[in-house]
XYZ file of C-alpha atoms in Angstrom:
245
model
C -42.448 -14.584 22.462
C -42.409 -11.552 19.953
C -40.968 -8.363 20.957
C -42.635 -5.082 21.405
C -41.908 -2.715 18.365
C -41.398 1.150 19.405
C -43.538 3.724 17.687
C -42.562 4.557 14.242
C -39.275 6.090 13.735
C -38.207 5.031 17.048
C -38.072 8.834 18.680
C -36.762 8.128 21.755
C -33.853 5.774 20.338
C -34.617 2.428 22.237
C -32.076 -0.074 21.730
C -33.921 -2.801 19.821
C -30.993 -5.504 19.263
C -29.775 -6.027 22.695
C -26.627 -7.687 22.463
C -26.504 -11.117 25.122
C -22.579 -11.100 25.200
C -21.221 -7.218 24.599
C -20.706 -6.078 21.059
C -17.292 -4.520 22.080
C -16.312 -8.150 23.128
C -17.464 -9.932 20.032
C -15.556 -7.235 17.917
C -12.485 -8.694 19.418
C -12.814 -11.531 16.987
C -13.265 -9.460 13.682
C -11.302 -10.371 11.108
C -9.716 -7.767 8.542
C -13.241 -7.678 6.851
C -14.733 -6.849 10.271
C -16.658 -10.002 10.271
C -15.962 -13.424 12.064
C -16.924 -17.187 11.585
C -20.314 -18.312 13.331
C -21.454 -21.813 13.071
C -24.963 -22.304 13.815
C -25.566 -25.433 15.360
C -29.164 -26.162 14.181
C -28.545 -25.996 10.589
C -24.762 -27.079 10.668
C -23.779 -24.076 8.764
C -20.832 -21.551 9.024
C -21.654 -17.886 8.430
C -19.688 -14.699 8.434
C -21.166 -12.209 10.646
C -20.607 -8.571 12.126
C -20.546 -8.231 15.664
C -23.983 -6.022 15.252
C -25.409 -9.271 13.901
C -29.065 -10.045 14.919
C -27.525 -13.601 15.934
C -25.799 -12.129 18.802
C -28.960 -10.183 19.790
C -32.383 -10.404 21.644
C -34.873 -8.176 20.353
C -35.858 -5.503 22.972
C -35.730 -8.320 25.907
C -35.619 -6.006 28.951
C -36.206 -2.304 29.532
C -34.276 0.863 28.364
C -33.165 1.512 31.871
C -31.495 -1.716 32.400
C -30.053 -1.614 28.876
C -28.256 1.824 29.442
C -27.913 1.817 33.203
C -26.540 -1.181 35.375
C -25.958 -3.384 32.518
C -24.003 -0.831 30.620
C -21.739 0.032 33.607
C -20.705 -3.705 34.088
C -20.003 -3.946 30.362
C -17.851 -0.695 30.583
C -15.878 -2.229 33.601
C -15.277 -5.457 31.823
C -14.129 -3.513 28.705
C -11.750 -1.554 30.461
C -10.006 -4.813 31.714
C -9.981 -6.781 28.227
C -8.513 -3.309 26.759
C -5.880 -2.621 29.076
C -4.680 -6.179 30.279
C -3.179 -5.894 33.850
C -1.110 -8.420 35.952
C -2.841 -10.783 37.954
C -2.767 -9.025 40.983
C -3.807 -5.864 39.780
C -6.896 -7.155 37.723
C -10.220 -6.066 38.423
C -11.277 -9.504 38.837
C -14.805 -9.014 40.262
C -15.538 -6.765 37.103
C -14.643 -9.700 34.899
C -17.051 -11.679 37.594
C -19.693 -9.468 36.890
C -19.962 -9.341 33.298
C -19.877 -13.259 33.092
C -22.795 -13.301 35.116
C -24.690 -10.765 33.446
C -23.741 -12.652 30.087
C -25.369 -15.760 31.625
C -28.276 -14.161 32.978
C -29.163 -12.921 29.610
C -28.635 -15.497 27.825
C -31.090 -17.364 30.028
C -33.569 -14.891 29.493
C -33.021 -14.921 25.947
C -33.606 -18.817 25.831
C -36.561 -18.322 28.220
C -38.217 -14.939 27.292
C -40.705 -13.838 30.441
C -44.265 -13.095 29.434
C -46.308 -10.380 30.339
C -47.411 -9.910 33.957
C -50.704 -9.008 35.238
C -50.987 -7.189 38.494
C -54.186 -8.007 40.384
C -56.166 -5.170 41.814
C -53.784 -2.632 39.727
C -55.983 -0.596 37.299
C -53.466 0.728 35.216
C -52.029 4.533 34.070
C -54.403 4.846 31.056
C -51.414 6.942 29.730
C -51.048 4.907 26.367
C -49.389 7.956 24.613
C -46.952 8.616 27.151
C -45.601 5.349 27.968
C -42.485 5.506 25.511
C -41.802 8.880 27.257
C -41.980 7.234 30.464
C -39.780 4.219 29.645
C -37.051 6.736 28.274
C -37.014 8.624 31.571
C -36.285 5.541 33.142
C -39.675 4.901 34.504
C -42.008 1.529 34.579
C -45.591 2.022 33.506
C -48.732 -0.515 34.160
C -51.283 -0.744 31.499
C -55.042 -0.847 31.845
C -55.731 -4.135 33.388
C -52.724 -4.334 35.401
C -50.675 -5.548 32.262
C -46.746 -5.060 32.868
C -44.774 -5.256 29.712
C -42.530 -8.193 29.940
C -39.368 -6.157 29.381
C -39.864 -4.545 32.765
C -39.923 -7.782 34.698
C -37.025 -9.266 32.856
C -35.139 -6.038 33.938
C -36.070 -6.406 37.230
C -35.233 -10.330 37.422
C -31.715 -9.455 35.874
C -31.017 -7.045 38.596
C -32.254 -9.196 41.362
C -30.179 -12.488 39.771
C -26.978 -10.183 39.542
C -27.485 -9.395 43.432
C -28.343 -13.335 44.195
C -25.100 -14.637 42.041
C -22.736 -12.107 43.739
C -23.668 -13.318 47.039
C -23.139 -16.793 45.839
C -19.418 -16.192 45.876
C -19.148 -15.710 41.944
C -17.992 -12.106 42.151
C -15.097 -13.379 44.108
C -13.522 -15.509 41.826
C -9.903 -14.669 40.534
C -9.387 -14.664 36.739
C -5.840 -16.090 35.152
C -5.128 -15.068 31.515
C -4.705 -17.867 29.364
C -2.443 -17.266 26.258
C -2.509 -19.811 23.325
C 0.852 -20.243 21.771
C -0.772 -22.290 18.979
C -4.195 -21.995 17.655
C -6.975 -19.894 18.182
C -9.904 -19.711 20.927
C -13.716 -20.572 19.648
C -16.218 -18.563 21.738
C -19.770 -20.222 23.007
C -22.988 -18.155 22.777
C -22.884 -19.061 26.867
C -20.667 -20.648 28.916
C -23.371 -21.411 31.992
C -21.430 -22.942 34.657
C -18.050 -23.005 32.910
C -16.045 -19.944 34.098
C -14.034 -19.300 30.946
C -14.523 -16.149 28.832
C -12.116 -16.092 25.585
C -11.464 -12.322 25.130
C -9.454 -12.400 21.841
C -8.511 -15.266 19.511
C -5.176 -15.805 21.120
C -6.511 -14.881 24.914
C -8.950 -16.131 27.453
C -9.927 -15.598 30.963
C -10.250 -18.853 33.147
C -11.317 -18.619 36.929
C -9.141 -20.470 39.336
C -5.966 -20.530 37.290
C -2.898 -18.067 37.304
C -1.480 -16.058 34.050
C -0.288 -18.685 31.648
C 0.310 -19.835 27.991
C -0.947 -23.099 26.849
C -0.032 -25.301 24.048
C -2.000 -26.310 20.847
C -3.454 -29.399 22.765
C -4.926 -27.388 25.689
C -6.246 -24.751 23.117
C -7.860 -27.660 21.473
C -9.584 -29.071 24.601
C -10.793 -25.641 25.574
C -12.431 -25.266 22.083
C -14.037 -28.501 22.810
C -15.665 -27.627 25.617
C -16.832 -24.332 24.241
C -18.754 -26.131 21.450
C -20.281 -28.387 23.887
C -21.394 -25.627 26.127
C -22.779 -23.398 23.304
C -26.622 -23.678 23.163
C -27.224 -22.348 19.640
C -24.007 -21.299 18.100
C -20.129 -20.634 18.504
C -18.057 -18.224 17.197
C -14.244 -17.553 16.152
C -12.144 -15.366 14.236
C -11.543 -17.973 11.818
C -12.833 -21.574 12.789
C -10.181 -22.972 10.354
C -7.501 -21.861 12.689
C -9.129 -23.330 15.737
C -8.072 -27.040 17.035
C -10.508 -28.951 18.555
C -9.827 -32.179 20.799
C-alpha cells in the first residue's frame, strides 16, 4: 500500500522515511566512505548504501507522535547502551530488549502494511485543512465517513504490541556481548524469533549468553543464521570480511 504524502514542502516536518532498525545502529557499520554493503535477496545484488538509504526505511508507516515519542525514547536508551558498553551486571538489558521488540514490530508492519480503517457511526471532523496541524501536535483525527488513516492505527498497534511483548517475558532477557576475534558480523533486516543484535562489525548482543569472545567458526555460524533470517536484505560493513558457515 502506498504512503500518504504531506502537503507540498512538508511544513510540519513529518518524518517520511521511517527507519525500521535505527539509523544510528546501522551507521555503526559504515566504512570510511560512510556507506556499507547491502545484499538484496530478491535480485541477488550487492550495493553500497548510506544509513539514510530508503532500503532501511518504511514510508510514513506510523504517525508522527509514535515516531518522535515512545519509539524515540526506546531508541535513545538502546543507543546509550551501544555507545557506552557496560559490564554484563550493569547493562540495561531491558533497554536492549525493548529496542529488539520495536525493531521486530516495525518490520512486521513494513512487510504487511495496515490499511485505512473505517469507524462505523463516526461522521468525521471535517477539518481537512487542519489535519496536519493536528497530527503535528500529537492528535489523531477521523476524516469524513469515519475514515482513519492507516498510520494512526499502526502507531496504536505498535504500542499495544510493545506492551504485549513485554508481558510475555522478552523484556526480562539478559543480553551477553559477543566479540568476534576473527571476521565480521552480518546483520539481517530483522531477526524475528532469533534474539541476536549485531551492534558493530565485531560486536553483537545475544540473549541467554554471558560476555565472551568467539572465533571465526562461530562468527560464520552466526552470519549463516543472519542470512537465513533476513526477509529482504542483509548488510555488513564489508561482506567480503564476513565468513559464512
